[in-house]
Coordinates of C-alpha atoms in Angstrom, one line a residue:
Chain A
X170 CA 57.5 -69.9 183.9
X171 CA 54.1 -71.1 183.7
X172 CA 52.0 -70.2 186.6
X173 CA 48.6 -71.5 188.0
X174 CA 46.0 -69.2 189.5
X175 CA 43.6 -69.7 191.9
X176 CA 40.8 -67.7 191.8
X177 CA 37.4 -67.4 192.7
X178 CA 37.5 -69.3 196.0
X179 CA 35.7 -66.8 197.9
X180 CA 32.4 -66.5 196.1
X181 CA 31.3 -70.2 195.8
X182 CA 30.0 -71.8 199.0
X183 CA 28.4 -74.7 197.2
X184 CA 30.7 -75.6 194.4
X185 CA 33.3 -77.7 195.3
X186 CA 35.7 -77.4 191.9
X187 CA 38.4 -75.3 192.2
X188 CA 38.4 -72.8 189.2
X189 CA 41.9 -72.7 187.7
X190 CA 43.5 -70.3 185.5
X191 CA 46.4 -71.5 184.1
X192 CA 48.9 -68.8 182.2
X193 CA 51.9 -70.3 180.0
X194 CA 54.5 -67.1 180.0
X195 CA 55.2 -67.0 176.0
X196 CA 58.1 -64.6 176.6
X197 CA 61.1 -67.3 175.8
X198 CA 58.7 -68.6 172.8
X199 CA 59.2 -65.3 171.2
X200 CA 62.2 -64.7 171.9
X201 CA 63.1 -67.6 170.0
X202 CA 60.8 -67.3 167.1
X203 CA 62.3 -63.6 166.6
X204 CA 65.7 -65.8 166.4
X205 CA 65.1 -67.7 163.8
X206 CA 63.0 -64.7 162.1
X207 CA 66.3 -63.0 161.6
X208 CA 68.4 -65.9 160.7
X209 CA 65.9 -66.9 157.8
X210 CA 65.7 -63.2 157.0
X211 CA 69.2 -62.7 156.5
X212 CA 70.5 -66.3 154.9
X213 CA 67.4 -65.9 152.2
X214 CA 67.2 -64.2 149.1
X215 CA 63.8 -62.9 148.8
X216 CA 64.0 -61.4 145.1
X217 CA 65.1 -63.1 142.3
X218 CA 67.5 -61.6 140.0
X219 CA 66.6 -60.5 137.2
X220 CA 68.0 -62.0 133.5
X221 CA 67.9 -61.1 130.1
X222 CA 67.1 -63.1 127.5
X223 CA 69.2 -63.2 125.0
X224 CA 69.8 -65.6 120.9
X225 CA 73.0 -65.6 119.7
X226 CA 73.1 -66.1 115.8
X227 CA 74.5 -69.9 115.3
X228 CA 77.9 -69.5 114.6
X229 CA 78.5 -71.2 111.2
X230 CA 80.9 -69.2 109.0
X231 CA 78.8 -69.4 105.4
X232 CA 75.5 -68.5 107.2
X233 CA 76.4 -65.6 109.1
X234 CA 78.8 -63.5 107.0
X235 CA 75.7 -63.4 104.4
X236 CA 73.4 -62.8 106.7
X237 CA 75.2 -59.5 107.7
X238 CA 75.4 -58.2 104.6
X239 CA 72.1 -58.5 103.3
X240 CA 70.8 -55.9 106.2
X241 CA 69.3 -53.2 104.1
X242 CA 72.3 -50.7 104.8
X243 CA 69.9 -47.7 105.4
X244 CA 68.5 -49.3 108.4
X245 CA 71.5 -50.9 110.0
X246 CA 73.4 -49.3 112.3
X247 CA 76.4 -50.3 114.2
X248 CA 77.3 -49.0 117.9
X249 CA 81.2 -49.8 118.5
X250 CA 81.5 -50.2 121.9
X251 CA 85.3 -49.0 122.7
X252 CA 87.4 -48.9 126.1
X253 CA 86.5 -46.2 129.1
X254 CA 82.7 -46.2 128.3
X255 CA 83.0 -44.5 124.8
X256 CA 80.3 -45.5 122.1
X257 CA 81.1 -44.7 118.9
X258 CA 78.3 -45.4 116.2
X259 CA 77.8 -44.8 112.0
X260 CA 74.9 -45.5 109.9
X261 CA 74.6 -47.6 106.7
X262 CA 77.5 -49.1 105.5
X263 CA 80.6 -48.2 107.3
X264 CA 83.0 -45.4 105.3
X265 CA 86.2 -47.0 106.2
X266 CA 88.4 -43.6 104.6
X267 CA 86.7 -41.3 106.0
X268 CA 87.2 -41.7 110.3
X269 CA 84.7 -38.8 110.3
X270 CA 81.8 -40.9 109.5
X271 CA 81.9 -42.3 113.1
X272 CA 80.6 -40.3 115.5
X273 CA 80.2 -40.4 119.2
X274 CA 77.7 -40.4 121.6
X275 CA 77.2 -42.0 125.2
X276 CA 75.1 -44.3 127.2
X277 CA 72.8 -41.7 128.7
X278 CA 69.3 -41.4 127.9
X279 CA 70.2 -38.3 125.8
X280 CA 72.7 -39.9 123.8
X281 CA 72.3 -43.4 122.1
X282 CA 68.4 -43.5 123.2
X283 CA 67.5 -40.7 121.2
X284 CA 69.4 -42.0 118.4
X285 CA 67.7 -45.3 118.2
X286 CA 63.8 -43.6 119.3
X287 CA 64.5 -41.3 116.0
X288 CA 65.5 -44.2 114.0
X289 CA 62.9 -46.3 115.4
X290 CA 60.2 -43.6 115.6
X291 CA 56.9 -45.4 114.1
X292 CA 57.8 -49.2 116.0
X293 CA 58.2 -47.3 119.2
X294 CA 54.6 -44.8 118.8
X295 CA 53.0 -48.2 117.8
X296 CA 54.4 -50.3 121.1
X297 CA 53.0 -47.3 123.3
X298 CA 50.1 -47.5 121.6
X299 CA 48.9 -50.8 121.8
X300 CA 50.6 -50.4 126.0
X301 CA 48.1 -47.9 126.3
X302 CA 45.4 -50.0 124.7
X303 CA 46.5 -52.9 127.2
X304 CA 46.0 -50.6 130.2
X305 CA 42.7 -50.2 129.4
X306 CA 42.0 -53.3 129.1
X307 CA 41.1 -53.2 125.3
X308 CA 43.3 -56.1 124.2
X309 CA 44.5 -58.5 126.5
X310 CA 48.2 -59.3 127.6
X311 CA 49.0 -62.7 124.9
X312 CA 47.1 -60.2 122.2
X313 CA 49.9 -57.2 123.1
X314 CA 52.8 -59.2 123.3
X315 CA 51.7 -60.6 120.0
X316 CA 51.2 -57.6 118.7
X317 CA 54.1 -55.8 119.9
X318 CA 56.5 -58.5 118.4
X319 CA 55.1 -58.1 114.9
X320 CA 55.5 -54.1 114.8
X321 CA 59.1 -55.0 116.2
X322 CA 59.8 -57.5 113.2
X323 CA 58.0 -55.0 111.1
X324 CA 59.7 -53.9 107.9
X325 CA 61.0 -50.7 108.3
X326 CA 62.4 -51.1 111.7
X327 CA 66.2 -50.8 112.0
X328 CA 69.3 -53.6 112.4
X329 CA 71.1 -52.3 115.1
X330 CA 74.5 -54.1 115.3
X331 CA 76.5 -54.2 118.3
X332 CA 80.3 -54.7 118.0
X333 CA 82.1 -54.9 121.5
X334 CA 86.1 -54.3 121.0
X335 CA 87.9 -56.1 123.6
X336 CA 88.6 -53.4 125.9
X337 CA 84.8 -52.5 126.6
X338 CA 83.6 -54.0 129.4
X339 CA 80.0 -56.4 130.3
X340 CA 78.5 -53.3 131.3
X341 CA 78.8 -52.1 128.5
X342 CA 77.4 -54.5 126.6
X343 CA 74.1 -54.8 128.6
X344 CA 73.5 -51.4 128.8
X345 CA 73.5 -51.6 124.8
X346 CA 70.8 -54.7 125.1
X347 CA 69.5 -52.3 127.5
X348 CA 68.9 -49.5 125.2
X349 CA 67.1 -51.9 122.6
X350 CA 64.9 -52.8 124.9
X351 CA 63.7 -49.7 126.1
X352 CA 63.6 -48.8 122.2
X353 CA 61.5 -51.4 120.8
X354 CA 63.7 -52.9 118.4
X355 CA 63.6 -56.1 117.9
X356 CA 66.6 -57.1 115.4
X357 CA 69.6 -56.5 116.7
X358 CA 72.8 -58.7 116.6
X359 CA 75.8 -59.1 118.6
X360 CA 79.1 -59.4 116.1
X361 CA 83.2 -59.2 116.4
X362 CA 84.2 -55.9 115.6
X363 CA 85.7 -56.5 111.8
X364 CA 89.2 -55.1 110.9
X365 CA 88.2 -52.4 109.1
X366 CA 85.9 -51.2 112.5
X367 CA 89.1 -51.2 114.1
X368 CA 91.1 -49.1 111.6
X369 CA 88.4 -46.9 111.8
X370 CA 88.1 -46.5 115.3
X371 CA 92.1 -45.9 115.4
X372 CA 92.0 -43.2 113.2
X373 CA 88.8 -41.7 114.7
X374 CA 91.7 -41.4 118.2
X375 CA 93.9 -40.2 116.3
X376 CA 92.1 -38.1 114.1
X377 CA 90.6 -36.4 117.4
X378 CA 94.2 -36.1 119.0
X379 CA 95.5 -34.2 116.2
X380 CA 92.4 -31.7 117.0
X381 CA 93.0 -31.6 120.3
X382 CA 96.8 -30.7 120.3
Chain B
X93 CA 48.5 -40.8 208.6
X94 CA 49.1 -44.2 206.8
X95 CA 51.1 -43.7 203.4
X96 CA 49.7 -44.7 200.3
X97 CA 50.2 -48.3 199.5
X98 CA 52.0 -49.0 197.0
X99 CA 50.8 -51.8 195.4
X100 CA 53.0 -54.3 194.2
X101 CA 51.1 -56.0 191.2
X102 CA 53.4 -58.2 188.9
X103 CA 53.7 -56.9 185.6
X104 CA 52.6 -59.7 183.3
X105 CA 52.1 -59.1 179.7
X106 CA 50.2 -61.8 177.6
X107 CA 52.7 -62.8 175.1
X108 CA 50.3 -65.5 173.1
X109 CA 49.5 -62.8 170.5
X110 CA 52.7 -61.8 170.0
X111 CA 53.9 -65.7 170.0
X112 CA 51.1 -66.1 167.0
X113 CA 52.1 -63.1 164.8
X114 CA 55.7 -64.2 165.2
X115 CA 55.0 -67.8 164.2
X116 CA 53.2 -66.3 161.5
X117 CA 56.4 -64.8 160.0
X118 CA 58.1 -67.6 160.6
X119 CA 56.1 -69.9 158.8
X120 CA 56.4 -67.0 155.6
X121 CA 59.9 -67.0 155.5
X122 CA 60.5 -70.2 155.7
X123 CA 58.0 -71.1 152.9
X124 CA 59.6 -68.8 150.7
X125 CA 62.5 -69.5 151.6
X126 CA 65.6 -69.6 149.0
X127 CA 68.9 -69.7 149.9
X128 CA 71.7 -67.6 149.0
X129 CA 74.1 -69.5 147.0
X130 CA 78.0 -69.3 148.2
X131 CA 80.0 -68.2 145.8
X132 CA 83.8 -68.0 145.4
X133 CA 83.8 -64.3 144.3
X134 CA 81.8 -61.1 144.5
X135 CA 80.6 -60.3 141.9
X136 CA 78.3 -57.1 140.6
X137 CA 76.0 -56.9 138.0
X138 CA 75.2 -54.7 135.7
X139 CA 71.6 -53.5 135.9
X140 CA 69.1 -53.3 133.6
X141 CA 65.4 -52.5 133.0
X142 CA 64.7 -56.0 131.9
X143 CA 62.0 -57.7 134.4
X144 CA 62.2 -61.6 133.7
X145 CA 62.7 -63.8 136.0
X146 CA 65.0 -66.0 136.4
X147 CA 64.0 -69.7 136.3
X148 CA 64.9 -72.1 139.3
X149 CA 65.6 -75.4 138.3
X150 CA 67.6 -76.8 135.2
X151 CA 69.4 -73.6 135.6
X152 CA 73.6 -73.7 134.3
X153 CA 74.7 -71.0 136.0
X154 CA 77.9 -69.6 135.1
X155 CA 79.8 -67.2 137.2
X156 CA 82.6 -65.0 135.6
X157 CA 84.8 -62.3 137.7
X158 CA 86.6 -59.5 137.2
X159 CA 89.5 -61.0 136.1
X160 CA 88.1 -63.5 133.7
X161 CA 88.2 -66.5 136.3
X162 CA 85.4 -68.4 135.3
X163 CA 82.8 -71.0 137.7
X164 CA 79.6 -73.1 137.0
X165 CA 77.5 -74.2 139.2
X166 CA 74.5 -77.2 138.5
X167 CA 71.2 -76.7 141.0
X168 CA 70.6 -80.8 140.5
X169 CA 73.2 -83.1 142.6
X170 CA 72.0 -86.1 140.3
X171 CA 73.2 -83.8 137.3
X172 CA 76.7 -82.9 138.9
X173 CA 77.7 -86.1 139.4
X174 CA 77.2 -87.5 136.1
X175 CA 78.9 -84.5 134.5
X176 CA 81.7 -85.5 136.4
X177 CA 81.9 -88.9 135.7
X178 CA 81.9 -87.9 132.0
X179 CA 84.6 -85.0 132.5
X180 CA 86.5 -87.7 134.2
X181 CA 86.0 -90.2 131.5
X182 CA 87.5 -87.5 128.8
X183 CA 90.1 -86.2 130.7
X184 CA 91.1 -89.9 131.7
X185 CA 90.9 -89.2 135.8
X186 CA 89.2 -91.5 137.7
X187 CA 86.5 -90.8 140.7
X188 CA 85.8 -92.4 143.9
X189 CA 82.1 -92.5 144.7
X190 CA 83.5 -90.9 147.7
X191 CA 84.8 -88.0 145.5
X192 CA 82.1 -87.9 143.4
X193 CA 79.8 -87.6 146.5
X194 CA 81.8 -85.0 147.8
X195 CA 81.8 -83.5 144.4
X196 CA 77.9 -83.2 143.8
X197 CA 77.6 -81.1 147.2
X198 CA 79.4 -78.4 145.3
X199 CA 77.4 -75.5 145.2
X200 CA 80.1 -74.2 142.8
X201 CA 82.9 -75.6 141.2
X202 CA 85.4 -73.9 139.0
X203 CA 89.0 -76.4 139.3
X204 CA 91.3 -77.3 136.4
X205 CA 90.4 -80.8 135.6
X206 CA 94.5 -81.7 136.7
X207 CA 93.8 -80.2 140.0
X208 CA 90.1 -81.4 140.7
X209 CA 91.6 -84.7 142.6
X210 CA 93.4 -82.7 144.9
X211 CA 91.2 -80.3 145.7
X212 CA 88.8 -82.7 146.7
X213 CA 90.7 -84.3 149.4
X214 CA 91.3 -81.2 150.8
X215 CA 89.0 -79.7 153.7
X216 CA 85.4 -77.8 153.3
X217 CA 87.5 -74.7 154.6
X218 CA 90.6 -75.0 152.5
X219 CA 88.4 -75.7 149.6
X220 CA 86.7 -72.2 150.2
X221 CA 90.2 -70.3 149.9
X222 CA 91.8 -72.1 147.2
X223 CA 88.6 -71.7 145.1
X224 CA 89.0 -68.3 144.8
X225 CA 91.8 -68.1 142.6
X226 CA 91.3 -71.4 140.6
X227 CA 88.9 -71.0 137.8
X228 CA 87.9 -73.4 134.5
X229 CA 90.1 -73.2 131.9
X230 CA 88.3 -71.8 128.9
X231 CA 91.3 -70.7 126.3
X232 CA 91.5 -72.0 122.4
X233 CA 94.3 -74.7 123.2
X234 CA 92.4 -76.4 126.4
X235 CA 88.9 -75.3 126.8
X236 CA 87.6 -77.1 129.8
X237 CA 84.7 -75.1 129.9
X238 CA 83.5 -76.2 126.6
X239 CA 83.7 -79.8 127.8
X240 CA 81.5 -79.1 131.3
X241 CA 78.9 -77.4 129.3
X242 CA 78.1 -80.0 126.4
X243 CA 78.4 -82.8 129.5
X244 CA 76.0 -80.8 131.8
X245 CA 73.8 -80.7 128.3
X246 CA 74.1 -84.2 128.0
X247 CA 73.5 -84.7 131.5
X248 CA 70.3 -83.1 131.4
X249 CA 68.9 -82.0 128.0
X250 CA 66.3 -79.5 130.0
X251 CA 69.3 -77.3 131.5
X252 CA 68.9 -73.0 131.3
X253 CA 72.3 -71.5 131.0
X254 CA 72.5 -68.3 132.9
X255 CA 75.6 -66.0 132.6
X256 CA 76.4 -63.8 135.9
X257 CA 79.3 -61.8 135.2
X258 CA 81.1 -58.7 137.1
X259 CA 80.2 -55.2 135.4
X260 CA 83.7 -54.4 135.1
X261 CA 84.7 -57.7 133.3
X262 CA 86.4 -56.9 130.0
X263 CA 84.3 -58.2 126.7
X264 CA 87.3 -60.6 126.1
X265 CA 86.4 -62.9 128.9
X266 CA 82.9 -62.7 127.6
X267 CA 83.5 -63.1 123.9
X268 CA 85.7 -66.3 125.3
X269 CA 82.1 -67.8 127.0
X270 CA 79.8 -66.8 124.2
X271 CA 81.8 -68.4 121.6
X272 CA 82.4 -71.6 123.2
X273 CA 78.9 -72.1 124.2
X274 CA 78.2 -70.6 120.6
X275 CA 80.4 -73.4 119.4
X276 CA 77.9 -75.7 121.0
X277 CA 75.2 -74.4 119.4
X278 CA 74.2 -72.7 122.5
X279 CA 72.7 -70.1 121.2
X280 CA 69.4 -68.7 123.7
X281 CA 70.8 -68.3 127.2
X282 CA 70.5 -65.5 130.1
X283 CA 72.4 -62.8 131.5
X284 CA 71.9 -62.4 134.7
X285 CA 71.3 -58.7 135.7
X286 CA 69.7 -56.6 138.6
X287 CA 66.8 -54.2 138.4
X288 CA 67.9 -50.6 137.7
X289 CA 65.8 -48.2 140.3
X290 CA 64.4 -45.3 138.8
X291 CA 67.2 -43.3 140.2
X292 CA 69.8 -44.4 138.1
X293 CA 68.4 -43.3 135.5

């Protein structure tokens, strides 16, 4: 493997060391540090996964129930999240005769997004703004998150209230978290769907049945 | 006419630099090195846009499938093993240290408390199949998954719960974790996700 070289016996007359070259082949060295290249490659995870953060609302009975209610009912709105990927949302208090007060939309970015951009209109211009003021280094990063989280709590931004029926699916659900965080709103809550949601979403099927046939 | 010589010269490339630049590598990936945790079932997540990162120690992590089937695992040995001594001590089974030792290696666990005994004495490889379609309890009448959560808590008051859960899983299953852990007063964990490409969109 490792061979030794003599060389330059022929010019010195006088000088009685032998010059030695001495050249280690490498080849087998790299062929084993390639080895173990690909085996850390492949056994590690290089990116962490990603995670949402995400409070629950304590779940004592007298607090919460309260709570709910006291959401000023022309900012609330309330996505039902229902079996095969349907979203169904109203806004304000819920109009439990009338089926037709729930509408539908879906999870695209032309369907619930635009819904909660109009609703959230001013928060959202003023998160882009202050972005835009962090990219040029006007304000620094603690200032904008500081900032951002006020116009988010701000007054007149809306409740959004997510109720998951049993048939959606965890998709589902985080693309709804999703959607509030691409839309800048800060208070949103994560209920059961109440009895009445359900009666409502039953008729909405069968109320859209009866259209269809 | 002589022919041309041909002149036989061994071909010897110098392989040092290469040698350097793939010790170089090495030395990168195993620095940054982290392993890929086994885990008794695929599972996909959803993505999402959200870009925080997910913290490495004192991390809870709990795994739900598609069916429901639910597993935890603890990232600190020191932390498994006393949860286990105190899930032994309510459910009134008894450890070896030799089981508990055994138990602590667990990257994940997800047994019935009635069946953890059993499956300990089995073998690494039998373990790996019968995992798969065991699962913790976590249902109104015997919610064992309640119990290994405030334990794990109590074992270390420092502990991140992270919830990794199939995109397909029905809200059910979910509703079933949230409220237990909301029960605890677990009320700021993480969901696991993965970053959604631009594509997607």
């Amino acid at each position: 493997m490792a061979e030794i070289q003599e060389s330059g016996d022929k010019k010195g007359k006088g000088s009685k060391q032998k010059k030695m070259s001495i050249r280690v082949d490498f080849t087998p060295m790299v062929d084993m540090n390639m080895l173990l290249i690909t085996f850390f490659m492949l056994c590690t995870s290089l990116s962490k996964p990603q995670t949402m953060e995400i409070s629950m609302p304590s779940n004592d009975k007298n607090i919460t129930e309260e709570q709910q209610n006291k959401v000023k009912a022309s900012q609330a709105l309330t996505l039902l999240l229902d079996a095969d990927n349907k979203l169904y949302y109203y806004e304000g208090e819920p109009d439990y005769d009338n089926y037709a007060s729930l509408k539908e939309t879906t999870y695209e970015a032309d369907g619930l997004r635009k819904i909660l951009l109009r609703k959230n209109a001013d928060a959202v211009k003023k998160v882009r703004e202050l972005k835009e003021k962090k990219a040029r280094l006007e304000i620094t990063e603690e200032e904008c998150k500081k900032q951002i989280a006020e116009v988010k709590s701000g007054k007149n931004t809306p409740t959004v209230i997510i109720k998951a029926t049993d048939r959606s699916t965890y998709k589902n659900l985080v693309d709804a978290l999703d959607e509030m965080q691409i839309c800048s709103i800060g208070k949103y809550v994560i209920v059961d769907v109440a009895e009445g949601d359900q009666v409502l979403l039953d008729h909405y099927h069968q109320g859209s049945d009866a259209a269809h046939v | 006419m002589s022919r041309a010589k041909i002149q036989k010269k061994a071909t010897f490339i110098d392989m040092t630099a290469m040698s350097d630049v793939t010790v170089l590598l090495l030395t990168f990936f195993m620095l940054t090195a982290s392993f890929v945790k086994k885990e008794p079932v695929q599972v996909v997540t959803p993505s999402s846009v959200s870009e925080i990162k997910i913290p490495e120690t004192n991390l809870l992590s709990i795994l739900v499938d598609t069916n429901g089937k639910i597993f935890m695992s603890l990232d600190k040995q020191d932390d498994m093993a006393t949860t286990l001594e105190a899930m032994g001590e309510e459910y009134g089974v008894t450890f070896t240290p030799q089981e508990v030792k055994k138990f602590s290696l667990f990257q994940t666990f997800g047994v019935p408390m009635k069946n953890l005994k059993s499956f300990l004495a089995l073998s690494g490889e039998e373990q790996d199949k019968v995992l798969k379609n065991q699962g913790i309890p976590c249902d109104s009448i015997d919610n064992q998954f309640k119990a290994w959560v405030r334990h794990a808590r109590i074992a270390n008051p420092d502990l991140r719960i992270a919830i990794k859960a199939d995109q397909q899983t029905p809200y059910m299953v979910i509703k079933k974790v949230m409220n237990s852990l909301q029960d605890l007063k677990e009320n700021r964990y993480n969901l696991i996700t993965s970053l959604k490409t631009s594509a997607e969109d």
